[in-house]
Coordinates of C-alpha atoms in Angstrom, one line a residue:
X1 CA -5.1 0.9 -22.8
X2 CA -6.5 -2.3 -23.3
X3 CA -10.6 -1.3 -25.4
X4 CA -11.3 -5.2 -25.0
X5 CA -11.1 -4.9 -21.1
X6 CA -12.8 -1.1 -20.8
X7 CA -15.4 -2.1 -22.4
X8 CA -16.3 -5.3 -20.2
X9 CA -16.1 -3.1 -17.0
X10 CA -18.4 -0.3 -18.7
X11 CA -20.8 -2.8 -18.7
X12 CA -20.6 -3.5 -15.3
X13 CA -20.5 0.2 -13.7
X14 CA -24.2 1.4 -14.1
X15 CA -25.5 3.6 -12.2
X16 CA -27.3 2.3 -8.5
X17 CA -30.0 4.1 -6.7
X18 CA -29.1 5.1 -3.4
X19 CA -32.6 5.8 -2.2
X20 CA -33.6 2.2 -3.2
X21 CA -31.3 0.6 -0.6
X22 CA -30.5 3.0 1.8
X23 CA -33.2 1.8 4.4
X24 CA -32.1 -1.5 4.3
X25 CA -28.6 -1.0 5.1
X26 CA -28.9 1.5 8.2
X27 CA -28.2 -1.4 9.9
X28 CA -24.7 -1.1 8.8
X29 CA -23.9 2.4 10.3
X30 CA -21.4 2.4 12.7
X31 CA -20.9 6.1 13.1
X32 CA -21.7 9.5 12.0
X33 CA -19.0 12.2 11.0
X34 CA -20.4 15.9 10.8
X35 CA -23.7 14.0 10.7
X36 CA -23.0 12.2 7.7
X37 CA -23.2 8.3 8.7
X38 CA -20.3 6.2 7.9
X39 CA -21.2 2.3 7.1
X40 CA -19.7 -0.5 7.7
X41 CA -19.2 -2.4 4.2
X42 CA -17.8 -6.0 5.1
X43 CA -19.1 -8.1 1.9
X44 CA -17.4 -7.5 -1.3
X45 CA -20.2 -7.7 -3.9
X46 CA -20.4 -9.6 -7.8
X47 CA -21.0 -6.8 -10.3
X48 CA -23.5 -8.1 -12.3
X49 CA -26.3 -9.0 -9.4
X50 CA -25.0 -8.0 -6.5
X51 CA -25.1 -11.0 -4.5
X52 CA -22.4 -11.7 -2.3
X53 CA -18.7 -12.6 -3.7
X54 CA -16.4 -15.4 -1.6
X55 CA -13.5 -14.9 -3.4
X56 CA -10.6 -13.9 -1.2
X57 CA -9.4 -11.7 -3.5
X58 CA -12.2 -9.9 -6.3
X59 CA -12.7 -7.2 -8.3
X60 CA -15.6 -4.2 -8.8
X61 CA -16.1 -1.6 -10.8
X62 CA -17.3 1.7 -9.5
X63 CA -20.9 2.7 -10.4
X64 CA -21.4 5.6 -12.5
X65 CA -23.8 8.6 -11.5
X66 CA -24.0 7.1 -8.1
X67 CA -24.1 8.3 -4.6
X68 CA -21.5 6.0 -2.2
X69 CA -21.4 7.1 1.4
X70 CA -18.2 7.0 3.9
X71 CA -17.7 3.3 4.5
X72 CA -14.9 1.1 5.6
X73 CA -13.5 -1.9 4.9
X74 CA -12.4 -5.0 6.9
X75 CA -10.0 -5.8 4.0
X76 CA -7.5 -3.8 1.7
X77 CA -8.7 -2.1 -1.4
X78 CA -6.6 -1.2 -4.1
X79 CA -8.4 1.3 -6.3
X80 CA -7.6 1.9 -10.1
X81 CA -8.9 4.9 -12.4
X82 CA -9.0 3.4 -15.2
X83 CA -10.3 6.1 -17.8
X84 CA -11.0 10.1 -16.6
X85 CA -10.6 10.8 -13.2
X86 CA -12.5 10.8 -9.7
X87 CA -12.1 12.2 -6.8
X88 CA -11.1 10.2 -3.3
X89 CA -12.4 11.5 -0.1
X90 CA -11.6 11.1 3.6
X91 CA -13.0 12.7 6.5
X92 CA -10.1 14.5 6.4
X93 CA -9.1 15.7 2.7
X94 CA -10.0 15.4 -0.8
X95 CA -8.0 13.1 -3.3
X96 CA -8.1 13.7 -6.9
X97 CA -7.1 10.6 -9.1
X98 CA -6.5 10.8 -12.9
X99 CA -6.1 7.9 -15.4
X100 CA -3.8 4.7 -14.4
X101 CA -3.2 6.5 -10.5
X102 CA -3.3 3.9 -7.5
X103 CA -4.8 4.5 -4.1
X104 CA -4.3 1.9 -1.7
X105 CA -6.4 2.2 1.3
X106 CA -6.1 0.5 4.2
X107 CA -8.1 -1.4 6.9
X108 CA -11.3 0.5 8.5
X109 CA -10.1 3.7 6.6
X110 CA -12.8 5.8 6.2
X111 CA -13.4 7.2 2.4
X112 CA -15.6 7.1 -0.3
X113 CA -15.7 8.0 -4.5
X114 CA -17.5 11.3 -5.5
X115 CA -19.5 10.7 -8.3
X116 CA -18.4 9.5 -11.7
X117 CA -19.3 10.4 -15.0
X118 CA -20.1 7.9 -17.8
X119 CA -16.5 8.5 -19.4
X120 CA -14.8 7.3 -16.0
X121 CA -14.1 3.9 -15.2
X122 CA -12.5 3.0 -11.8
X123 CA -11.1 -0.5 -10.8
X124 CA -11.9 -1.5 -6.8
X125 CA -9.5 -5.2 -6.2
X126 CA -10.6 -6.2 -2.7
X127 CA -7.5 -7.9 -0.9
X128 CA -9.3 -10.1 2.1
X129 CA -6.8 -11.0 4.8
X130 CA -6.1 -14.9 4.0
X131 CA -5.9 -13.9 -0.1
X132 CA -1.8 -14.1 0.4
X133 CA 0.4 -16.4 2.1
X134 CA 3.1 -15.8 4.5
X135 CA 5.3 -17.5 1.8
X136 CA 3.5 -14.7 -1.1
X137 CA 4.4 -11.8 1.7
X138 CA 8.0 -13.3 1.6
X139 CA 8.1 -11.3 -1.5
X140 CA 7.2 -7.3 0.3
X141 CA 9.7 -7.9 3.3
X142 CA 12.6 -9.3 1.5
X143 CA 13.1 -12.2 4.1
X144 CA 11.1 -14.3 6.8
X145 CA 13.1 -13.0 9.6
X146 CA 13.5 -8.9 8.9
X147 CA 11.2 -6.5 7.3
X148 CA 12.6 -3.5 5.5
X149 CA 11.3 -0.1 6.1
X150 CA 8.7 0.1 3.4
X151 CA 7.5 -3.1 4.0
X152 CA 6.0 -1.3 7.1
X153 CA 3.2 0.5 5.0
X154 CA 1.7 -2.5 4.1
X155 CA 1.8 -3.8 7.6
X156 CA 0.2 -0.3 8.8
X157 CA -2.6 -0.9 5.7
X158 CA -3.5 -4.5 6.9
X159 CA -4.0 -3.7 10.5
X160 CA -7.2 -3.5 11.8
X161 CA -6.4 -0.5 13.5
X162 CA -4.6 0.8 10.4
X163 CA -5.5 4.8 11.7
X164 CA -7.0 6.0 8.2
X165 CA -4.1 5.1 6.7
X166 CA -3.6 4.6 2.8
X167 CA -1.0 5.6 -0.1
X168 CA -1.4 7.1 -3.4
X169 CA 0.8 5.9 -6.1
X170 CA 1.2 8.5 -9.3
X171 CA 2.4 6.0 -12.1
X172 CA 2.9 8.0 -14.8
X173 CA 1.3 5.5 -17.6
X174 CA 4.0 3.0 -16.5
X175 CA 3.8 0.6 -18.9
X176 CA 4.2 -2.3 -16.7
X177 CA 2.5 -1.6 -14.2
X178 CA -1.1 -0.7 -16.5
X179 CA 0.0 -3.8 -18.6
X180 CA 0.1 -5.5 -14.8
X181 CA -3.5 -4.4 -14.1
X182 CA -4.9 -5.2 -17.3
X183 CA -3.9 -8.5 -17.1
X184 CA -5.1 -9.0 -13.7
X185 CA -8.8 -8.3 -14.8
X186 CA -8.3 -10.1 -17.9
X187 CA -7.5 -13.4 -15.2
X188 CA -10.2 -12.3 -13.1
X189 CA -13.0 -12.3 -15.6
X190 CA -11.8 -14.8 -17.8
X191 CA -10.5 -17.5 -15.3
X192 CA -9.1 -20.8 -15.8
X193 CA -7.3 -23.5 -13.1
X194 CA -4.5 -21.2 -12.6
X195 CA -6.2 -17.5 -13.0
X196 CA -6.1 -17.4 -8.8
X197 CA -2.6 -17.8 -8.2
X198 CA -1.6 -15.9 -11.5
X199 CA -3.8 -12.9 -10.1
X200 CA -2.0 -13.7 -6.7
X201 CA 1.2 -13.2 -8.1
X202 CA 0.7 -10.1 -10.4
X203 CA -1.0 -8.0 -7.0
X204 CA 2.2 -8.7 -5.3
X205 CA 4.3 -7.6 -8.7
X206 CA 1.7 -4.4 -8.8
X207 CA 2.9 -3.6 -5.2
X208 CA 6.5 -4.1 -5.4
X209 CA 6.6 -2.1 -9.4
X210 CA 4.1 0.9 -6.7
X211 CA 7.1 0.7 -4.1
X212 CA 9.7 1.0 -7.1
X213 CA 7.8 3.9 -8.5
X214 CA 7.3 5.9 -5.5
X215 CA 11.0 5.2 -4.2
X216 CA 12.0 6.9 -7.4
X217 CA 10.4 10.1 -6.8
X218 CA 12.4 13.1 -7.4
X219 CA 13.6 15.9 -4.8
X220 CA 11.6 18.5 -7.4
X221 CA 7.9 16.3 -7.1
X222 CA 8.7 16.6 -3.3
X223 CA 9.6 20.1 -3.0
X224 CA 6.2 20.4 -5.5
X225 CA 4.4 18.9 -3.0
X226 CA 5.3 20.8 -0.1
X227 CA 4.7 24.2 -2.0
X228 CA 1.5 22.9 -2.2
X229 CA 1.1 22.5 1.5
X230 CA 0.0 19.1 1.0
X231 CA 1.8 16.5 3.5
X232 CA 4.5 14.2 2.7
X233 CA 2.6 10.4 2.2
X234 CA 4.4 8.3 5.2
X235 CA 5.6 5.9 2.3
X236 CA 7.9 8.4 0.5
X237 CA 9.3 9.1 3.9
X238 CA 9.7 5.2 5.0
X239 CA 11.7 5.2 1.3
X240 CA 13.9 7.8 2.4
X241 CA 14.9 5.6 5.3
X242 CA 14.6 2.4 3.1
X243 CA 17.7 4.7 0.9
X244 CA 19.7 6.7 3.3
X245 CA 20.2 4.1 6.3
X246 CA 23.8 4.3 6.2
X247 CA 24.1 7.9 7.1
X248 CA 20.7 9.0 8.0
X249 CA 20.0 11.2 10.9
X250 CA 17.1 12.7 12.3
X251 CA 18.1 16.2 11.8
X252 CA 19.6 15.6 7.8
X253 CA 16.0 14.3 7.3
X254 CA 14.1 16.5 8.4
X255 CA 15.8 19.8 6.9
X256 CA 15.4 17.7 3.1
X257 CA 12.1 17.5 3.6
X258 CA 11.5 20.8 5.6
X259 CA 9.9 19.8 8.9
X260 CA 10.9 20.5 12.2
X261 CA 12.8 17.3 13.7
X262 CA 10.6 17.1 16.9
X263 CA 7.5 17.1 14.4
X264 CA 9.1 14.6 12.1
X265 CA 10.4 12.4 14.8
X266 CA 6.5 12.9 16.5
X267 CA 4.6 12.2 13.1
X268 CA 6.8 8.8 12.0
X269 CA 6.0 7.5 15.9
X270 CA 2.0 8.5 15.3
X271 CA 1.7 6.6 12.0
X272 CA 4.2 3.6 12.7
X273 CA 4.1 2.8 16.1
X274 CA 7.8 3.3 16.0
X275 CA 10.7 5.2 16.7
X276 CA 12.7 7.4 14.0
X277 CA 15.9 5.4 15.3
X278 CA 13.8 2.3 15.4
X279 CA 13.2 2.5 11.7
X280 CA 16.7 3.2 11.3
X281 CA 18.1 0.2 13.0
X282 CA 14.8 -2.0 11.0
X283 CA 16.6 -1.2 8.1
X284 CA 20.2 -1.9 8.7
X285 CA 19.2 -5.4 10.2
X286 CA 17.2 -5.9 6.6
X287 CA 20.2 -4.9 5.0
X288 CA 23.1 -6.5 7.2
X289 CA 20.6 -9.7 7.1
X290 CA 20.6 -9.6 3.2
X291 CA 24.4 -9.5 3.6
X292 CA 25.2 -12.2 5.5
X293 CA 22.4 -14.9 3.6
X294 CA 24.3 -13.9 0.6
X295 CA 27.7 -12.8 0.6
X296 CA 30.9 -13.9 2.5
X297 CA 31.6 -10.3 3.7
X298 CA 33.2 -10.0 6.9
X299 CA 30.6 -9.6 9.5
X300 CA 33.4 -6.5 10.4
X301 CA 32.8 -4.5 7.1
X302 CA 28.7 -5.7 6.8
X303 CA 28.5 -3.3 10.0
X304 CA 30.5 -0.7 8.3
X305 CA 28.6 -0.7 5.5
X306 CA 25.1 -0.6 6.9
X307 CA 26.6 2.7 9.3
X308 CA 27.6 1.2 12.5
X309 CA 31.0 1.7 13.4
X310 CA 31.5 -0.6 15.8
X311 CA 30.9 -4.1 14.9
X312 CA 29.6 -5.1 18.6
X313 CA 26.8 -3.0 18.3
X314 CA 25.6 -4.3 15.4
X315 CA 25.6 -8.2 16.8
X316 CA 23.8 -6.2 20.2
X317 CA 21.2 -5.1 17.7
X318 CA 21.2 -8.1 15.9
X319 CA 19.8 -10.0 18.7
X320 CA 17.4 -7.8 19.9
X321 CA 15.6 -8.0 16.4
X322 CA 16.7 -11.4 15.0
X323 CA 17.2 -13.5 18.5
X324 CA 20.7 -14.5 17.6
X325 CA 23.8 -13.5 16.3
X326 CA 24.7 -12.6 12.9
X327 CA 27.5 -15.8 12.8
X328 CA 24.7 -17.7 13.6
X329 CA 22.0 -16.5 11.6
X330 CA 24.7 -17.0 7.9
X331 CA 25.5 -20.5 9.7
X332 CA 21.5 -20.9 9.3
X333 CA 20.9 -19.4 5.9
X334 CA 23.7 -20.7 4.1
X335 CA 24.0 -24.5 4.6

């Protein structure tokens, strides 16, 4: 916990008056859910005067003692609880956060914060879509050519038609990843020439230490979870692919997580837009693609070892994602 950096947000979360500018941004409601309008909150805003903020990637803190209505975003928004805790609500659940959890929520996802006392403070980082690179995104999907399971998510949150999706992240105080944060306001609000690509390079590090985090999750917080009737998040079951490639089938995954396999196989399709043997064969080309950049394996025993038997289906596959064959794609990457 970093007092020096707390206390520079508190000063910047007081508490806004809903009634005061509720007229004038009616013009901003695009729907109504249950009655309740939900607006349409395309301009990131500067703390301390509210005028607009150009920065492609900023930061806000959450106002205390405040009403905020259902909104979406045209950009990401990572959101931070700081200190205390706060509650997370979609049209469709309630999500309670506690100190140093993550939500990332996507595109057009509908949500808003419940109120927040004086002793809460909650980070908002707005991600707008040209803040990162395709050589910065290099770093989520491993290579430029194949994209590994997980990498997905953060496709899915981007998207303009993301379908209310978002992921929380339980940290657990990580050290490095609260050190991470703090140092990313610290950039932010104290910037130099080289704060922006510093705070460029440390969201991309926040993601990857999230993915880490989450990937290590153990079979107990999962079984917790389902006892709970609360639904697997589609991240820890993209990680489960992301691990158990080799082997995986449809049926082995869905008795560990205790779904029916047509539901399973149904749900992934929903909230991807792909097949459960499409994600399989994503990942095996991420991996086999991996292989052959780096190694001098046999192409023989890279099939083998990402679980296809034969080696001919694995160049079949090969071409349908990549455009070419393996030979050719380690004659590419490793002159």
């Amino acid at each position: 916990m970093n007092t020096e950096i707390l206390e520079l947000l508190h000063q910047n979360n007081k508490s806004r008056n809903w009634e005061e500018i509720e007229d004038k941004l009616k013009p901003l409601i695009v729907k109504k859910i249950d009655g309740e309008p939900v607006y349409q909150f395309y301009e990131t805003l500067k703390d301390n005067n509210l005028e607009k903020n150009k920065q492609l990637i900023s930061i806000s803190t959450q106002p205390i003692e405040s009403f905020v209505p259902f909104h979406i975003h045209n950009y990401v928004e990572i959101m931070v609880v700081l200190l205390g805790k706060c509650v997370v609500e979609t049209p469709n659940e309630m999500i309670p956060m506690k100190q140093d959890e993550i939500i990332i929520m996507g595109t057009q996802t509908i949500h808003k914060v419940q109120k927040i006392d004086s002793g809460t403070i909650v980070m908002n980082i707005a991600l707008k879509k040209a803040a990162f690179s395709l050589s910065d995104l290099d770093f989520l999907t491993h290579n430029k050519d194949t994209h590994s399971v997980s990498s997905i998510m953060f496709s899915l949150l981007s998207s303009n038609n993301s379908g209310g999706a978002f992921n929380l992240f339980h940290t657990n105080h990580d050290k490095q990843v609260v050190d991470t944060i703090y140092d990313i306001i610290s950039e932010y609000y104290q910037p130099d020439n080289y704060s922006n690509p510093i705070i460029r390079l440390e969201i991309l590090e926040l993601i990857l230490r999230l993915v880490r985090i989450a990937s290590k999750s153990s079979v107990l917080q999962i079984q917790k979870k389902r006892q709970n009737n609360n639904e697997i998040d589609l991240l820890t079951l993209l990680l489960y692919i992301e691990k158990n490639y080799e082997t995986i089938t449809l049926e082995k995954m869905a008795k560990y997580f205790g779904f029916n396999a047509n539901y399973l196989s149904s749900y992934l399709k929903k909230k991807t837009g792909y097949t459960f043997v499409k994600l399989v064969q994503i990942q095996r080309i991420n991996v086999a693609a991996e292989y052959l950049a780096f190694t001098n394996a046999p192409i023989e025993d890279i099939a083998l070892k990402v679980g296809y038997e034969n080696p001919s289906y694995l160049y079949k596959i090969f071409r349908k994602y990549i455009g070419g064959s393996p030979t050719d794609y380690r004659n590419q990457h490793q002159k």
